[in-house]
Amino acid sequence: MFLGVSAEPDVPPSMHTLFIIAAPSGAGKSSLVNALLKREPTLALSVSHTTRPPRPGERYARHYHFVERAEFEKGVSQGTFLEYAEVHGNLYGTSRAMVRAKLGQERDVVLEIDWQGARQIRARQFDCVSVFILPPSWDELNRRLRLRCTDTAAVIDQRLRNAREEIAHANEFDYIIVNDKFELALTELQTIVRAARLRSILQIPRQQALIS
Ligand code: 5GP
C-alpha cells in the first residue's frame, strides 16, 4: 500500500501492500493464511491484540497478544491501534507499531481482521487489497465450527449468529473466495497476492530505469 497518503504521520511511506483477509469464524481463514505464508514467505503476518482468553494450544505473541480489557482500553486511548473492533464480545486490534515495523522490513503485511477493522483501514485511505473468505454453505460452516471443538456450544451459536453479520459485508471487499476445496482456495488467494504485487502503481517506481 501507499502509506504515503495516510493520515497517520507515524506510519512511514511504504511501497509495500497491506492485505486484509476477513471471514466468518469457521470459513478456514487461519488455515488458508498459514498455508499462504508458507508459499509466500516474504509476507509478514500481523499478530493482533485481543482480550479473548487463549484457546488450548494458542501461544502468546504467536497467535495473539492476549491482554486484559483495561490494558487494551489504555492502548486505545494512547492510539496504539491502527484499527480495533469488538468481535464476539471481545476486543481485537492491530498494533500500529507492529505494522510500521514489518513495513520497515520491506515486507507486505497480512491482517486477519473483521469487516469493522477492514472498514477502518479503508477509511484511513490506505491503499490495501482486501479479500473475503466464504464457506461453501451454511451447513458446512455449522459442521466446521462444531468439529473444531475448542469453543463451548454457546460460543459456537454466537459465532454462527455473528457469521450472518460478517457475511453481509462481503460486498465491501475487493475479492471473494469460496473455501470449498482448500488447495483451490489457497491458489486463488496466492494469485490475488501475486497480482496485487504487480499493480502498476507499485511497479512503475520499481521499474523506473526501464520505463522512464
Ligand atoms: P478468533 O477469536 O476466532 O481468533 O477471531 C474472531 C474474529 O476476530 C475473527 O473474525 C478475526 O478476524 C477477528 N480479528 C482478529 N484480530 C483482529 C484485529 O486485530 N482487528 C479486528 N478488527 N478483528 C480481528
mmCIF file of C-alpha atoms in Angstrom, residues 94-206:
data_model
loop_
_atom_site.group_PDB
_atom_site.id
_atom_site.type_symbol
_atom_site.label_atom_id
_atom_site.label_comp_id
_atom_site.label_asym_id
_atom_site.label_seq_id
_atom_site.Cartn_x
_atom_site.Cartn_y
_atom_site.Cartn_z
ATOM 1 C CA THR A 94 -3.891 -4.224 15.109
ATOM 2 C CA SER A 95 -0.852 -2.563 16.610
ATOM 3 C CA ARG A 96 0.299 0.421 14.611
ATOM 4 C CA ALA A 97 3.893 -0.151 15.784
ATOM 5 C CA MET A 98 3.847 -3.732 14.510
ATOM 6 C CA VAL A 99 2.620 -2.755 11.058
ATOM 7 C CA ARG A 100 5.186 0.031 10.936
ATOM 8 C CA ALA A 101 7.977 -2.391 11.895
ATOM 9 C CA LYS A 102 7.025 -5.009 9.287
ATOM 10 C CA LEU A 103 6.678 -2.448 6.509
ATOM 11 C CA GLY A 104 10.039 -1.072 7.638
ATOM 12 C CA GLN A 105 11.498 -4.543 6.984
ATOM 13 C CA GLU A 106 10.244 -4.225 3.394
ATOM 14 C CA ARG A 107 7.514 -6.831 3.883
ATOM 15 C CA ASP A 108 3.936 -6.952 2.676
ATOM 16 C CA VAL A 109 1.682 -7.369 5.700
ATOM 17 C CA VAL A 110 -1.339 -9.654 6.153
ATOM 18 C CA LEU A 111 -4.068 -8.518 8.542
ATOM 19 C CA GLU A 112 -6.551 -11.196 9.624
ATOM 20 C CA ILE A 113 -9.295 -8.881 10.826
ATOM 21 C CA ASP A 114 -13.076 -8.500 10.747
ATOM 22 C CA TRP A 115 -15.215 -6.290 8.480
ATOM 23 C CA GLN A 116 -15.242 -3.446 11.017
ATOM 24 C CA GLY A 117 -11.440 -3.311 11.099
ATOM 25 C CA ALA A 118 -11.315 -3.538 7.303
ATOM 26 C CA ARG A 119 -13.620 -0.516 7.113
ATOM 27 C CA GLN A 120 -11.378 1.480 9.432
ATOM 28 C CA ILE A 121 -8.297 0.707 7.352
ATOM 29 C CA ARG A 122 -10.110 1.777 4.161
ATOM 30 C CA ALA A 123 -11.436 4.931 5.862
ATOM 31 C CA ARG A 124 -7.839 5.897 6.621
ATOM 32 C CA GLN A 125 -7.300 5.849 2.863
ATOM 33 C CA PHE A 126 -4.658 3.164 2.951
ATOM 34 C CA ASP A 127 -4.236 1.564 -0.440
ATOM 35 C CA CYS A 128 -4.873 -2.003 0.625
ATOM 36 C CA VAL A 129 -6.136 -5.199 -1.016
ATOM 37 C CA SER A 130 -8.998 -6.915 0.776
ATOM 38 C CA VAL A 131 -10.201 -10.496 0.462
ATOM 39 C CA PHE A 132 -13.289 -12.113 1.971
ATOM 40 C CA ILE A 133 -13.374 -15.887 2.506
ATOM 41 C CA LEU A 134 -16.789 -17.578 2.305
ATOM 42 C CA PRO A 135 -17.666 -21.105 3.421
ATOM 43 C CA PRO A 136 -19.282 -23.225 0.674
ATOM 44 C CA SER A 137 -22.604 -23.361 2.596
ATOM 45 C CA TRP A 138 -24.228 -22.657 5.957
ATOM 46 C CA ASP A 139 -24.404 -26.379 6.713
ATOM 47 C CA GLU A 140 -20.683 -26.693 6.127
ATOM 48 C CA LEU A 141 -19.914 -23.664 8.310
ATOM 49 C CA ASN A 142 -22.001 -25.173 11.096
ATOM 50 C CA ARG A 143 -20.210 -28.514 10.721
ATOM 51 C CA ARG A 144 -16.724 -26.946 10.729
ATOM 52 C CA LEU A 145 -17.428 -24.857 13.836
ATOM 53 C CA ARG A 146 -18.719 -27.861 15.793
ATOM 54 C CA LEU A 147 -15.869 -30.075 14.587
ATOM 55 C CA ARG A 148 -13.339 -27.570 15.905
ATOM 56 C CA CYS A 149 -14.497 -28.377 19.457
ATOM 57 C CA THR A 150 -12.377 -25.647 21.002
ATOM 58 C CA ASP A 151 -15.356 -23.456 21.908
ATOM 59 C CA THR A 152 -18.429 -24.110 24.065
ATOM 60 C CA ALA A 153 -21.840 -24.697 22.415
ATOM 61 C CA ALA A 154 -22.958 -21.200 23.471
ATOM 62 C CA VAL A 155 -19.868 -19.626 21.883
ATOM 63 C CA ILE A 156 -20.419 -21.619 18.668
ATOM 64 C CA ASP A 157 -24.047 -20.432 18.488
ATOM 65 C CA GLN A 158 -22.912 -16.853 18.967
ATOM 66 C CA ARG A 159 -20.297 -17.275 16.208
ATOM 67 C CA LEU A 160 -22.970 -18.616 13.829
ATOM 68 C CA ARG A 161 -25.179 -15.608 14.545
ATOM 69 C CA ASN A 162 -22.220 -13.262 14.034
ATOM 70 C CA ALA A 163 -21.321 -15.063 10.782
ATOM 71 C CA ARG A 164 -24.536 -13.709 9.254
ATOM 72 C CA GLU A 165 -23.462 -10.161 10.042
ATOM 73 C CA GLU A 166 -19.884 -10.721 8.828
ATOM 74 C CA ILE A 167 -21.064 -12.267 5.524
ATOM 75 C CA ALA A 168 -23.449 -9.334 4.982
ATOM 76 C CA HIS A 169 -20.307 -7.201 4.480
ATOM 77 C CA ALA A 170 -18.598 -9.448 1.904
ATOM 78 C CA ASN A 171 -19.545 -6.954 -0.827
ATOM 79 C CA GLU A 172 -17.200 -4.344 0.701
ATOM 80 C CA PHE A 173 -14.144 -6.435 -0.198
ATOM 81 C CA ASP A 174 -12.090 -6.393 -3.406
ATOM 82 C CA TYR A 175 -12.157 -10.179 -3.795
ATOM 83 C CA ILE A 176 -14.319 -13.062 -2.571
ATOM 84 C CA ILE A 177 -13.029 -16.626 -2.356
ATOM 85 C CA VAL A 178 -15.224 -19.650 -1.588
ATOM 86 C CA ASN A 179 -13.229 -22.066 0.539
ATOM 87 C CA ASP A 180 -14.715 -25.354 -0.608
ATOM 88 C CA LYS A 181 -11.622 -27.178 -1.896
ATOM 89 C CA PHE A 182 -8.735 -25.971 0.272
ATOM 90 C CA GLU A 183 -5.979 -26.240 -2.374
ATOM 91 C CA LEU A 184 -8.030 -24.317 -4.923
ATOM 92 C CA ALA A 185 -8.897 -21.578 -2.423
ATOM 93 C CA LEU A 186 -5.227 -21.341 -1.455
ATOM 94 C CA THR A 187 -4.137 -20.983 -5.074
ATOM 95 C CA GLU A 188 -6.773 -18.292 -5.585
ATOM 96 C CA LEU A 189 -5.512 -16.400 -2.546
ATOM 97 C CA GLN A 190 -1.906 -16.675 -3.724
ATOM 98 C CA THR A 191 -2.952 -15.456 -7.175
ATOM 99 C CA ILE A 192 -4.526 -12.350 -5.643
ATOM 100 C CA VAL A 193 -1.326 -11.619 -3.684
ATOM 101 C CA ARG A 194 0.863 -12.059 -6.756
ATOM 102 C CA ALA A 195 -1.388 -9.923 -8.958
ATOM 103 C CA ALA A 196 -1.553 -7.178 -6.335
ATOM 104 C CA ARG A 197 2.227 -7.050 -6.203
ATOM 105 C CA LEU A 198 2.303 -6.420 -9.956
ATOM 106 C CA ARG A 199 -0.047 -3.421 -9.908
ATOM 107 C CA SER A 200 1.409 -0.600 -11.971
ATOM 108 C CA ILE A 201 1.153 1.773 -9.007
ATOM 109 C CA LEU A 202 3.878 -0.375 -7.377
ATOM 110 C CA GLN A 203 5.746 -1.496 -10.487
ATOM 111 C CA ILE A 204 6.312 1.920 -12.053
ATOM 112 C CA PRO A 205 8.515 3.246 -9.235
ATOM 113 C CA ARG A 206 10.335 -0.127 -9.030
#
